[in-house]
């Protein structure tokens, strides 16, 4: 569960930095 949360957080961070 924690790994999934970290993954989604990382993904959203990447998306935010792209935008």
mmCIF file of C-alpha atoms in Angstrom:
data_model
loop_
_atom_site.group_PDB
_atom_site.id
_atom_site.type_symbol
_atom_site.label_atom_id
_atom_site.label_comp_id
_atom_site.label_asym_id
_atom_site.label_seq_id
_atom_site.Cartn_x
_atom_site.Cartn_y
_atom_site.Cartn_z
ATOM 1 C CA UNK A 1 0.000 0.000 0.000
ATOM 2 C CA UNK A 2 2.776 2.425 0.930
ATOM 3 C CA UNK A 3 4.657 1.575 -2.270
ATOM 4 C CA UNK A 4 1.534 2.330 -4.327
ATOM 5 C CA UNK A 5 1.118 5.674 -2.573
ATOM 6 C CA UNK A 6 4.758 6.557 -3.190
ATOM 7 C CA UNK A 7 4.416 5.561 -6.825
ATOM 8 C CA UNK A 8 1.332 7.699 -7.423
ATOM 9 C CA UNK A 9 2.963 10.613 -5.609
ATOM 10 C CA UNK A 10 6.069 10.295 -7.765
ATOM 11 C CA UNK A 11 3.942 10.088 -10.889
ATOM 12 C CA UNK A 12 1.949 13.200 -10.003
ATOM 13 C CA UNK A 13 5.208 15.034 -9.236
ATOM 14 C CA UNK A 14 6.541 14.169 -12.690
ATOM 15 C CA UNK A 15 3.293 15.287 -14.331
ATOM 16 C CA UNK A 16 3.323 18.540 -12.378
ATOM 17 C CA UNK A 17 6.928 19.276 -13.328
ATOM 18 C CA UNK A 18 6.122 18.613 -17.003
ATOM 19 C CA UNK A 19 3.206 21.038 -16.853
#
